[in-house]
Short mmCIF file of C-alpha atoms in Angstrom, two decimals:
data_model
loop_
_atom_site.label_atom_id
_atom_site.label_comp_id
_atom_site.label_asym_id
_atom_site.label_seq_id
_atom_site.Cartn_x
_atom_site.Cartn_y
_atom_site.Cartn_z
CA MET A 194 -30.54 14.31 -31.95
CA THR A 195 -32.00 12.38 -29.05
CA LEU A 196 -35.74 12.88 -28.58
CA SER A 197 -36.44 10.52 -25.72
CA ASN A 198 -39.73 10.27 -23.98
CA LYS A 199 -38.52 12.18 -21.58
CA GLY A 200 -47.25 28.49 -4.65
CA VAL A 201 -45.75 29.68 -1.60
CA GLY A 202 -46.45 33.13 -0.10
CA LEU A 203 -43.16 35.01 0.05
CA GLY A 204 -44.42 38.52 0.67
CA SER A 205 -42.95 41.30 -1.36
CA ILE A 206 -40.12 40.45 -3.74
CA GLU A 207 -38.33 43.24 -5.51
CA PHE A 208 -37.18 42.53 -9.07
CA VAL A 209 -34.26 44.76 -9.99
CA GLY A 210 -31.75 45.16 -12.78
CA GLU A 211 -32.58 44.57 -16.41
CA PHE A 212 -35.51 42.24 -15.70
CA PHE A 213 -37.98 44.02 -13.43
CA LEU A 214 -38.32 47.43 -11.86
CA ARG A 215 -41.42 46.82 -9.81
CA GLN A 216 -42.57 44.77 -6.85
CA TRP A 217 -44.43 41.58 -7.37
CA ARG A 218 -46.39 39.87 -4.60
CA ASP A 219 -47.31 36.24 -4.80
CA SER A 220 -50.86 37.28 -3.89
CA TRP A 221 -50.82 39.90 -6.67
CA GLN A 222 -54.04 40.11 -8.68
CA PRO A 223 -54.23 40.94 -12.41
CA MET A 224 -54.30 44.68 -13.02
CA ALA A 225 -57.98 44.55 -13.92
CA CYS A 226 -58.81 41.62 -16.10
CA GLU A 227 -57.50 39.57 -18.96
CA ALA A 228 -59.43 41.73 -21.41
CA GLN A 229 -57.37 44.77 -20.44
CA GLU A 230 -54.16 42.79 -20.95
CA LEU A 231 -55.30 41.85 -24.43
CA ASP A 232 -56.35 45.42 -25.23
CA LYS A 233 -52.79 46.68 -24.97
CA TYR A 234 -51.10 43.56 -26.33
CA VAL A 235 -49.79 43.63 -29.91
CA PRO A 236 -50.02 40.07 -31.29
CA TYR A 237 -47.10 38.30 -32.91
CA GLU A 238 -47.54 37.23 -36.53
CA GLN A 239 -45.48 34.87 -38.63
CA LYS A 240 -43.01 36.71 -40.84
CA TYR A 241 -40.78 33.95 -42.26
CA ALA A 242 -40.81 30.16 -42.56
CA LEU A 243 -37.28 28.88 -43.18
CA SER A 244 -36.77 25.52 -44.85
CA GLY A 245 -33.50 23.65 -45.29
CA HIS A 246 -33.10 21.17 -42.46
CA LYS A 247 -33.62 17.58 -43.60
CA ARG A 248 -34.64 16.25 -40.19
CA ALA A 249 -36.27 17.55 -37.00
CA VAL A 250 -35.10 20.93 -35.71
CA SER A 251 -33.76 20.60 -32.16
CA SER A 252 -32.82 24.13 -31.08
CA VAL A 253 -33.11 27.73 -32.30
CA LYS A 254 -31.22 30.69 -30.82
CA PHE A 255 -30.72 34.29 -31.84
CA SER A 256 -27.12 35.49 -31.64
CA PRO A 257 -26.46 37.87 -28.72
CA ASP A 258 -25.79 40.74 -31.14
CA GLY A 259 -29.20 40.13 -32.72
CA LYS A 260 -27.86 39.83 -36.27
CA PHE A 261 -28.22 36.09 -36.78
CA LEU A 262 -30.45 33.14 -35.96
CA GLY A 263 -28.98 29.68 -35.53
CA SER A 264 -30.78 26.34 -35.73
CA SER A 265 -29.58 22.82 -35.01
CA SER A 266 -31.08 19.59 -36.23
CA ALA A 267 -31.14 15.80 -36.17
CA ASP A 268 -29.68 16.12 -39.69
CA LYS A 269 -26.25 16.66 -37.98
CA THR A 270 -25.96 20.32 -38.99
CA VAL A 271 -26.25 23.82 -37.58
CA ARG A 272 -27.61 26.41 -39.98
CA ILE A 273 -27.11 30.17 -39.64
CA TRP A 274 -29.75 32.58 -40.96
CA SER A 275 -30.14 36.33 -41.07
CA ALA A 276 -32.30 37.47 -38.15
CA PHE A 277 -33.41 40.41 -40.29
CA ASP A 278 -34.90 38.67 -43.33
CA GLY A 279 -34.36 34.93 -42.73
CA ALA A 280 -31.78 34.62 -45.53
CA PHE A 281 -29.64 31.48 -45.29
CA LYS A 282 -26.02 32.32 -44.46
CA LYS A 283 -24.03 29.21 -43.57
CA GLU A 284 -24.16 25.52 -42.69
CA LEU A 285 -21.90 23.98 -40.03
CA GLU A 286 -21.29 20.34 -40.92
CA GLY A 287 -18.99 17.75 -39.35
CA HIS A 288 -20.79 15.86 -36.58
CA SER A 289 -21.44 12.17 -37.18
CA GLY A 290 -24.65 12.20 -35.11
CA GLY A 291 -27.68 14.40 -34.71
CA ILE A 292 -27.32 17.68 -32.83
CA SER A 293 -29.58 18.27 -29.83
CA ASP A 294 -28.45 21.77 -28.87
CA PHE A 295 -26.02 24.56 -29.63
CA ALA A 296 -25.01 27.89 -28.07
CA TRP A 297 -23.57 31.22 -29.19
CA SER A 298 -20.59 32.86 -27.51
CA SER A 299 -21.35 36.27 -26.00
CA ASP A 300 -19.62 38.12 -28.84
CA SER A 301 -21.60 36.09 -31.43
CA ARG A 302 -18.35 34.92 -33.03
CA TYR A 303 -18.43 31.25 -32.01
CA ILE A 304 -21.00 28.46 -31.83
CA CYS A 305 -20.71 25.30 -29.75
CA SER A 306 -22.81 22.30 -30.81
CA ALA A 307 -23.77 19.23 -28.75
CA SER A 308 -24.22 15.94 -30.58
CA ASP A 309 -25.29 12.33 -30.30
CA ASP A 310 -21.76 11.47 -31.48
CA LYS A 311 -20.75 12.17 -27.82
CA THR A 312 -18.73 15.26 -28.74
CA LEU A 313 -19.13 19.02 -28.78
CA ARG A 314 -17.67 21.17 -31.54
CA ILE A 315 -16.68 24.81 -31.40
CA TRP A 316 -17.17 26.60 -34.71
CA ASP A 317 -16.15 29.98 -36.06
CA ALA A 318 -19.59 31.29 -37.01
CA GLN A 319 -18.18 33.65 -39.63
CA THR A 320 -16.08 31.12 -41.54
CA GLY A 321 -17.95 27.90 -40.68
CA VAL A 322 -14.67 26.24 -39.65
CA CYS A 323 -14.60 23.82 -36.71
CA VAL A 324 -11.86 25.08 -34.39
CA LYS A 325 -12.15 22.58 -31.50
CA ILE A 326 -13.66 19.16 -30.81
CA LEU A 327 -14.48 18.51 -27.14
CA LYS A 328 -14.27 14.81 -26.24
CA GLY A 329 -15.04 13.20 -22.90
CA HIS A 330 -18.75 12.46 -22.56
CA THR A 331 -19.62 8.75 -22.76
CA ASN A 332 -23.14 9.16 -24.14
CA TYR A 333 -25.20 11.62 -26.18
CA VAL A 334 -24.44 15.28 -25.42
CA PHE A 335 -27.86 16.87 -24.99
CA CYS A 336 -27.36 20.50 -23.90
CA VAL A 337 -24.73 23.21 -23.94
CA ASN A 338 -24.11 26.86 -23.01
CA PHE A 339 -21.25 29.34 -22.84
CA ASN A 340 -20.66 31.36 -19.68
CA PRO A 341 -21.11 35.14 -20.14
CA GLN A 342 -17.34 35.65 -20.40
CA SER A 343 -17.33 32.87 -23.04
CA ASN A 344 -14.13 31.32 -21.69
CA LEU A 345 -16.07 28.31 -20.33
CA ILE A 346 -18.61 25.90 -21.79
CA ALA A 347 -21.01 23.76 -19.75
CA SER A 348 -22.46 20.62 -21.30
CA GLY A 349 -24.96 18.03 -20.11
CA SER A 350 -25.25 14.47 -21.32
CA PHE A 351 -27.16 11.23 -21.22
CA ASP A 352 -24.14 9.98 -19.24
CA GLU A 353 -25.76 11.94 -16.33
CA THR A 354 -22.82 14.33 -15.91
CA VAL A 355 -22.25 18.04 -16.42
CA LYS A 356 -18.83 18.90 -17.81
CA LEU A 357 -17.04 22.24 -17.76
CA TRP A 358 -14.67 22.94 -20.65
CA ASP A 359 -11.95 25.51 -21.27
CA VAL A 360 -12.83 27.22 -24.55
CA LYS A 361 -9.25 28.17 -25.43
CA THR A 362 -7.71 24.72 -24.98
CA GLY A 363 -10.76 22.49 -25.47
CA LYS A 364 -9.85 20.57 -22.31
CA CYS A 365 -12.37 19.33 -19.75
CA LEU A 366 -11.80 21.21 -16.49
CA LYS A 367 -14.40 19.52 -14.28
CA THR A 368 -16.86 16.64 -14.44
CA LEU A 369 -19.82 17.04 -12.09
CA PRO A 370 -21.68 13.84 -11.12
CA ALA A 371 -24.78 15.90 -11.49
CA HIS A 372 -27.81 13.64 -11.79
CA SER A 373 -29.14 10.08 -11.80
CA ASP A 374 -30.81 10.40 -15.23
CA PRO A 375 -29.99 12.25 -18.47
CA VAL A 376 -29.17 15.95 -18.07
CA THR A 377 -31.68 18.02 -20.04
CA ALA A 378 -30.35 21.59 -19.67
CA VAL A 379 -27.42 23.63 -18.38
CA HIS A 380 -27.32 27.43 -18.04
CA PHE A 381 -25.07 30.05 -16.41
CA ASN A 382 -26.38 33.00 -14.42
CA ARG A 383 -25.64 36.55 -15.54
CA ASP A 384 -22.16 36.82 -13.99
CA GLY A 385 -21.19 33.20 -14.67
CA SER A 386 -20.69 32.32 -11.00
CA LEU A 387 -23.51 29.74 -10.95
CA ILE A 388 -24.70 26.93 -13.20
CA VAL A 389 -28.17 25.42 -13.12
CA SER A 390 -28.78 21.91 -14.43
CA SER A 391 -31.94 19.86 -14.88
CA SER A 392 -32.65 16.20 -15.40
CA TYR A 393 -35.27 13.55 -15.91
CA ASP A 394 -34.48 12.56 -12.30
CA GLY A 395 -36.82 15.41 -11.28
CA LEU A 396 -34.12 17.68 -9.87
CA CYS A 397 -32.77 21.14 -10.65
CA ARG A 398 -29.35 21.72 -9.14
CA ILE A 399 -27.36 24.91 -8.61
CA TRP A 400 -23.58 24.59 -8.91
CA ASP A 401 -20.70 26.86 -7.97
CA THR A 402 -18.82 27.35 -11.24
CA ALA A 403 -15.43 27.89 -9.56
CA THR A 404 -15.49 24.88 -7.22
CA GLY A 405 -17.96 22.53 -8.91
CA HIS A 406 -19.80 22.12 -5.61
CA CYS A 407 -23.56 21.66 -5.54
CA LEU A 408 -24.99 24.61 -3.62
CA LYS A 409 -28.69 23.75 -3.75
CA THR A 410 -31.13 21.18 -5.08
CA LEU A 411 -34.62 22.29 -6.10
CA ILE A 412 -37.28 19.62 -6.02
CA ASP A 413 -41.03 19.75 -6.40
CA ASP A 414 -43.27 17.67 -4.15
CA GLU A 415 -44.58 15.69 -7.13
CA ASN A 416 -41.06 15.24 -8.57
CA PRO A 417 -41.93 15.26 -12.31
CA PRO A 418 -39.03 14.88 -14.78
CA VAL A 419 -37.46 18.30 -15.47
CA SER A 420 -37.16 18.80 -19.22
CA PHE A 421 -35.64 22.28 -19.32
CA VAL A 422 -34.27 25.01 -17.04
CA LYS A 423 -32.75 28.48 -17.31
CA PHE A 424 -31.97 31.51 -15.15
CA SER A 425 -34.01 34.70 -15.48
CA PRO A 426 -32.09 37.60 -17.06
CA ASN A 427 -31.24 39.05 -13.64
CA GLY A 428 -30.14 35.64 -12.35
CA LYS A 429 -32.42 35.66 -9.32
CA PHE A 430 -35.02 33.22 -10.59
CA ILE A 431 -35.16 29.94 -12.47
CA LEU A 432 -37.70 28.90 -15.09
CA ALA A 433 -38.15 25.13 -15.21
CA GLY A 434 -40.23 23.03 -17.57
CA THR A 435 -41.51 19.66 -16.39
CA LEU A 436 -43.13 16.72 -18.15
CA ASP A 437 -46.46 17.35 -16.43
CA ASN A 438 -47.46 20.18 -18.80
CA THR A 439 -46.18 22.85 -16.41
CA LEU A 440 -43.63 25.65 -16.26
CA ARG A 441 -42.52 26.80 -12.82
CA LEU A 442 -40.75 29.99 -11.78
CA TRP A 443 -38.51 29.38 -8.75
CA ASN A 444 -36.71 31.66 -6.35
CA HIS A 445 -33.51 29.63 -6.15
CA TYR A 446 -32.31 31.49 -3.04
CA THR A 447 -35.28 30.29 -0.99
CA GLY A 448 -35.91 27.09 -2.92
CA LYS A 449 -39.61 27.98 -3.25
CA PHE A 450 -41.58 28.27 -6.46
CA LEU A 451 -43.49 31.47 -7.11
CA LYS A 452 -45.56 31.01 -10.25
CA THR A 453 -46.80 28.22 -12.50
CA TYR A 454 -47.75 28.49 -16.16
CA THR A 455 -50.02 25.89 -17.74
CA GLY A 456 -52.19 25.30 -20.81
CA HIS A 457 -49.48 24.02 -23.16
CA VAL A 458 -48.69 20.33 -23.74
CA ASN A 459 -45.35 18.92 -22.56
CA GLU A 460 -45.28 15.27 -21.55
CA LYS A 461 -42.65 13.79 -23.84
CA TYR A 462 -39.93 16.13 -25.11
CA SER A 463 -37.39 18.57 -23.69
CA ILE A 464 -39.06 21.76 -24.88
CA PHE A 465 -37.31 25.10 -24.57
CA SER A 466 -38.95 28.05 -22.82
CA THR A 467 -37.71 31.57 -22.27
CA PHE A 468 -38.36 35.12 -21.08
CA SER A 469 -39.55 37.86 -23.42
CA VAL A 470 -38.54 41.26 -22.04
CA THR A 471 -38.29 43.62 -25.06
CA ASN A 472 -41.92 44.77 -24.92
CA GLY A 473 -43.63 43.76 -21.70
CA LYS A 474 -42.81 40.70 -19.62
CA TYR A 475 -43.87 37.33 -20.98
CA ILE A 476 -43.02 33.65 -20.70
CA VAL A 477 -42.69 31.91 -24.07
CA SER A 478 -42.68 28.16 -24.69
CA GLY A 479 -43.04 25.57 -27.39
CA SER A 480 -45.63 22.84 -27.06
CA GLU A 481 -46.46 19.33 -28.27
CA ASP A 482 -49.77 20.57 -29.76
CA CYS A 483 -47.81 22.51 -32.44
CA TYR A 484 -48.44 25.95 -30.90
CA ILE A 485 -46.16 28.51 -29.32
CA TYR A 486 -47.57 29.81 -26.02
CA LEU A 487 -47.10 33.26 -24.51
CA TRP A 488 -48.13 33.97 -20.92
CA ASP A 489 -48.28 37.30 -19.15
CA LEU A 490 -45.55 36.80 -16.57
CA GLN A 491 -47.38 38.44 -13.69
CA SER A 492 -50.97 37.30 -14.17
CA ARG A 493 -50.06 33.89 -15.66
CA ASN A 494 -52.78 34.31 -18.30
CA ILE A 495 -52.17 32.89 -21.77
CA ILE A 496 -51.89 36.02 -23.88
CA GLN A 497 -51.40 34.39 -27.31
CA LYS A 498 -51.02 31.03 -29.06
CA LEU A 499 -48.99 31.21 -32.27
CA GLU A 500 -50.26 28.83 -34.95
CA GLY A 501 -48.35 27.66 -38.01
CA HIS A 502 -46.11 24.72 -37.18
CA THR A 503 -47.27 21.20 -38.06
CA ASP A 504 -45.37 19.25 -35.40
CA THR A 505 -44.16 19.72 -31.81
CA VAL A 506 -42.54 23.11 -31.34
CA ILE A 507 -39.38 21.98 -29.59
CA SER A 508 -37.54 25.29 -29.29
CA VAL A 509 -38.20 29.02 -28.99
CA SER A 510 -35.88 32.02 -28.75
CA CYS A 511 -36.55 35.72 -28.19
CA HIS A 512 -34.52 38.36 -29.98
CA PRO A 513 -32.26 40.32 -27.58
CA ILE A 514 -33.45 43.75 -28.74
CA GLU A 515 -36.41 43.50 -31.13
CA ASN A 516 -39.93 42.15 -30.58
CA LYS A 517 -39.20 38.96 -32.46
CA ILE A 518 -39.55 35.24 -31.66
CA ALA A 519 -37.95 32.29 -33.44
CA SER A 520 -39.25 28.72 -33.26
CA GLY A 521 -38.29 25.30 -34.54
CA ALA A 522 -40.30 22.10 -34.88
CA LEU A 523 -39.86 18.35 -35.13
CA GLU A 524 -39.77 15.78 -37.94
CA ASN A 525 -43.16 16.36 -39.59
CA ASP A 526 -42.39 20.06 -39.93
CA LYS A 527 -38.60 20.67 -40.02
CA THR A 528 -39.02 24.44 -40.36
CA VAL A 529 -37.64 27.40 -38.45
CA ARG A 530 -40.09 30.30 -38.17
CA ILE A 531 -39.69 33.95 -37.26
CA TRP A 532 -42.59 35.82 -35.66
CA VAL A 533 -42.79 39.59 -35.17
CA GLN A 534 -45.00 42.21 -33.57
CA GLU A 535 -45.95 44.54 -36.43
#
């Protein structure tokens, strides 16, 4: 696993679909005060601490069906746990280098892992058998995701490219000369028509999946290295983490950013962040101060800091249905933890 040192007024914006059902103005003020937010907030508490990885954890992700939790590590393995009680289920072993990221297929049947050995592997999550090895990157493969249909895989690498792969054949369909520095994240929107990529070059780029053309480049005035990016659940917005201790929420149609979230520490690592939408609307992120941070999405207030890890929290994942968060931490910790709202 490679761990390199690595507001505009837009009037009324309507959030629709599964993400938001209300209007949100950039000039919106908190409903009353932070105290009222905290009054109705049920805090997360640690439920399980899962040990087993021999090196730093690099990524944690709940399966889309909510039954399992996966974790990847610099120890060259992916481990599968029960999302219900944290019981260890299976280890996926075969890479010759550390694993920086992995992804579940939409039906939770397959896992694709991205490794420093320059390859990706597709695994049957039920049997633990490697069914395909994807070869073509010329440097560490750092990030990976399936499209929603799970017939395509996008990967990003230290070779500065994004590659699109056919899941059935394992062949590379397209190589996008995406960035001028290592690619830190790739993610499909909800219908799979767009890909967003981020890089230490300070850019987020939107790509047309079908043609491979770059449709838009998002850049901040200060141009900090972008360490992570993902689409919002409805696909209309992009959450980007940068190595200046900041998360930004962008409207990728206008190219303007709407909200910033600060208070955490992120100056060195590619730390995952995500949306929590099962009980209220929150932004969740790891941090280099060993905490997990939760912000109220609208007011931007820090609503909770989860304490327990003993090293940088590199990755977080929110359960698709339940009020549950998973986290994973680096070398001085090596644990995966599950947090719940009781």
